[in-house]
Amino acid sequence: MDLLMLFITAVFVQNYVLYYFLGICPFLGVSKKIDSAVSMGLAVTFVMTITAVVSWIINHWILIPYRLDYLQIVAFILVIASLVQLVEMFIRKISPPLYQALGIYLPLITTNCAIMGLALLAALKNFSFIQTVIYGVGSGLGFTLAIVLMAGIREQLDLADVPKPLKGAGIALIVAGIMALAFTGFSGMIT
Amino acid sequence: MIDIFLPVITMAALGLLFSVGLVFAYQKLRVEEDPRIVDVAESLPQANCGACGYSGCRAFAEAVAGGHAPASGCPVGGNETAQRIAQILGLEAEAVIKKVARLHCRGDREAARERGAYLGLTTCYAAGLVGGNKQCSYGCMGYGDCVRVCLFDALDMGEDGLPHVREDKCTACGKCVDACPRNLFELHPLEQEILVFCRSLDRGPTAKKACKNACIGCGICARACPEAIEMRDNLAYIRDYKKIAPEQIPAIEKCPTGSIGRIHKEDEG
């Protein structure tokens, strides 16, 4: 039951994009089409899950036993950078059009603060291994949910009569703000 | 001592572990890329100006290697680049005709009469919204929107109130063509000597009153060289400059207002 709560918290209540406001760059950059938003969300979910697992192993088997906790940030960056490289190679091999569509945002997952934030927060909260995995998957799915919702709204926005000064990034940020307000409604789910 | 070595060794070991993992993954997941794309991209000017119609030099290189764009498609690089690209791809490059931007107006301060004092924003776009500063509503307003957009320092505003093109610096990127609210710029081959220096569609007397150098639509040039020059709406157009024979040039230059003629006659004199 605790694990389920943890999962729901990660997806809805403490959503990385709409609660912590981390990972805004791809959230605005790749949310123009639902297709590429789904792919981006899945890529981030994959990186988040594996990062959570690997960083837990490194943290609990290497850093904490040797009292090297202060190396957390450096070590986690190493994990994230390698994983993103792996994902990039994988996507390039599997689907060149998807590689084109994700463009610069794919290597930029490396510098996505949501993933770094996940690794650090999981370490900070002293999660067990299972909890970390659930938390990683949940956070990734939360990111996917947010970016796909955003893409859906923006596809409709293309047809709407947006005032000229607000076109593009302006209206996208306003929509993101309203979505964040809406998501605070979930905070009543956990007490 | 151990306090320093332990973290160093730990990080080095972790780095090694991940890099070995990536090397193995790379062997499995490597994608063969067309090596010609890299070669072509390297021989481009890297200005990423978009004059070729693609989003940047890299995109153009991919299009060329894929056979979707001609080797001579980069107007900035010119002939030299085209030859190099052709060499890489093993093609015969069609020679690039160097083009430059030309201003189709000779309504300088002396020739064109002013309509009144314009005191608004000093951009052509703003002045054009209220009809401009000159009686001629087709001519150059001289506020230099074109000069400001030129990335190659090829335009400067002359004393006469008209922008002048430096042929050696102009790359025919077309930014000034888009910037001019009156569409007075056009890209022409450098070798084209004869040009029409007016865009006025006013009838003769009106045009003449507004500007001494305006085309009055008399048609002398079109009669001198009917194969290449035609009259439409009180203005001469050059359809195909290659059909103008050298012996026809003196007859064309009989233009009473000098609105058609050789581009360099004035500059050299």
Coordinates of C-alpha atoms in Angstrom, one line a residue, chain A residues 60-169:
Chain A
H60 CA 24.5 2.2 -1.2
W61 CA 27.3 -0.2 -2.3
I62 CA 30.1 2.3 -3.0
L63 CA 29.5 5.8 -1.8
I64 CA 28.0 5.2 1.7
P65 CA 30.2 2.3 2.8
Y66 CA 33.3 4.3 2.0
R67 CA 31.8 7.5 3.3
L68 CA 32.0 9.2 0.0
D69 CA 28.5 10.7 0.0
Y70 CA 29.9 14.1 -1.0
L71 CA 30.6 12.5 -4.4
Q72 CA 27.0 11.9 -5.1
I73 CA 26.5 14.7 -7.6
V74 CA 29.6 13.8 -9.6
A75 CA 28.9 10.1 -9.6
F76 CA 25.2 10.6 -10.6
I77 CA 26.2 12.9 -13.4
L78 CA 28.4 10.2 -14.7
V79 CA 25.6 7.7 -14.6
I80 CA 23.1 10.0 -16.3
A81 CA 25.5 11.1 -19.1
S82 CA 26.4 7.5 -19.9
L83 CA 22.8 6.4 -19.9
V84 CA 21.7 9.2 -22.2
Q85 CA 24.5 8.3 -24.6
L86 CA 23.2 4.7 -24.5
V87 CA 19.6 5.8 -25.2
E88 CA 20.7 8.1 -28.0
M89 CA 22.6 5.4 -29.7
F90 CA 19.7 3.0 -29.3
I91 CA 17.1 5.5 -30.7
R92 CA 19.3 6.4 -33.6
K93 CA 19.7 2.7 -34.5
I94 CA 16.0 1.8 -34.0
S95 CA 14.2 4.8 -35.4
P96 CA 16.1 7.6 -37.3
P97 CA 12.9 9.6 -37.8
L98 CA 12.3 9.7 -34.0
Y99 CA 16.0 10.7 -33.6
Q100 CA 15.3 13.6 -36.0
A101 CA 12.1 14.6 -34.2
L102 CA 13.7 14.6 -30.7
G103 CA 16.7 16.5 -32.1
I104 CA 18.8 18.4 -29.7
Y105 CA 16.5 17.6 -26.8
L106 CA 17.7 14.0 -26.7
P107 CA 21.3 14.7 -25.7
L108 CA 19.9 17.5 -23.5
I109 CA 18.3 14.8 -21.3
T110 CA 21.8 14.7 -19.8
T111 CA 21.4 18.1 -18.4
N112 CA 17.8 17.6 -17.5
C113 CA 17.5 18.7 -13.9
A114 CA 14.5 16.4 -13.4
I115 CA 16.7 13.3 -13.7
M116 CA 19.5 14.8 -11.5
G117 CA 16.8 15.8 -9.0
L118 CA 15.3 12.3 -9.0
A119 CA 18.7 10.7 -8.2
L120 CA 19.5 13.2 -5.4
L121 CA 16.0 13.2 -3.9
A122 CA 15.9 9.4 -3.9
A123 CA 19.2 9.4 -2.0
L124 CA 18.0 12.1 0.3
K125 CA 14.8 10.4 1.2
N126 CA 16.6 7.1 2.1
F127 CA 14.4 5.0 -0.1
S128 CA 14.9 1.2 -0.1
F129 CA 15.7 -0.4 -3.5
I130 CA 12.1 -1.3 -4.3
Q131 CA 10.9 2.2 -3.3
T132 CA 13.6 3.7 -5.5
V133 CA 12.5 1.7 -8.5
I134 CA 8.8 2.6 -8.0
Y135 CA 9.8 6.2 -7.5
G136 CA 11.8 6.3 -10.7
V137 CA 9.1 4.7 -12.8
G138 CA 6.4 7.0 -11.2
S139 CA 8.4 10.1 -11.8
G140 CA 9.1 9.2 -15.4
L141 CA 5.4 8.5 -16.0
G142 CA 4.5 11.7 -14.3
F143 CA 6.8 13.6 -16.7
T144 CA 5.3 11.7 -19.6
L145 CA 1.8 12.5 -18.4
A146 CA 2.6 16.2 -18.1
I147 CA 4.3 16.5 -21.5
V148 CA 1.6 14.5 -23.3
L149 CA -1.1 16.6 -21.8
M150 CA 0.8 19.7 -22.8
A151 CA 1.3 18.5 -26.3
G152 CA -2.5 17.8 -26.6
I153 CA -3.3 21.3 -25.5
R154 CA -0.7 22.8 -27.8
E155 CA -2.1 20.9 -30.8
Q156 CA -5.5 22.4 -30.1
L157 CA -3.8 25.8 -29.4
D158 CA -2.5 25.9 -33.0
L159 CA -6.1 26.3 -34.1
A160 CA -7.0 28.9 -31.5
D161 CA -6.9 32.6 -32.0
V162 CA -4.1 33.5 -29.6
P163 CA -3.2 37.2 -29.2
K164 CA -0.1 37.9 -31.2
P165 CA 2.3 38.9 -28.4
L166 CA 1.5 35.6 -26.6
K167 CA 2.1 33.3 -29.5
G168 CA 4.6 30.5 -29.0
A169 CA 6.5 30.4 -25.7

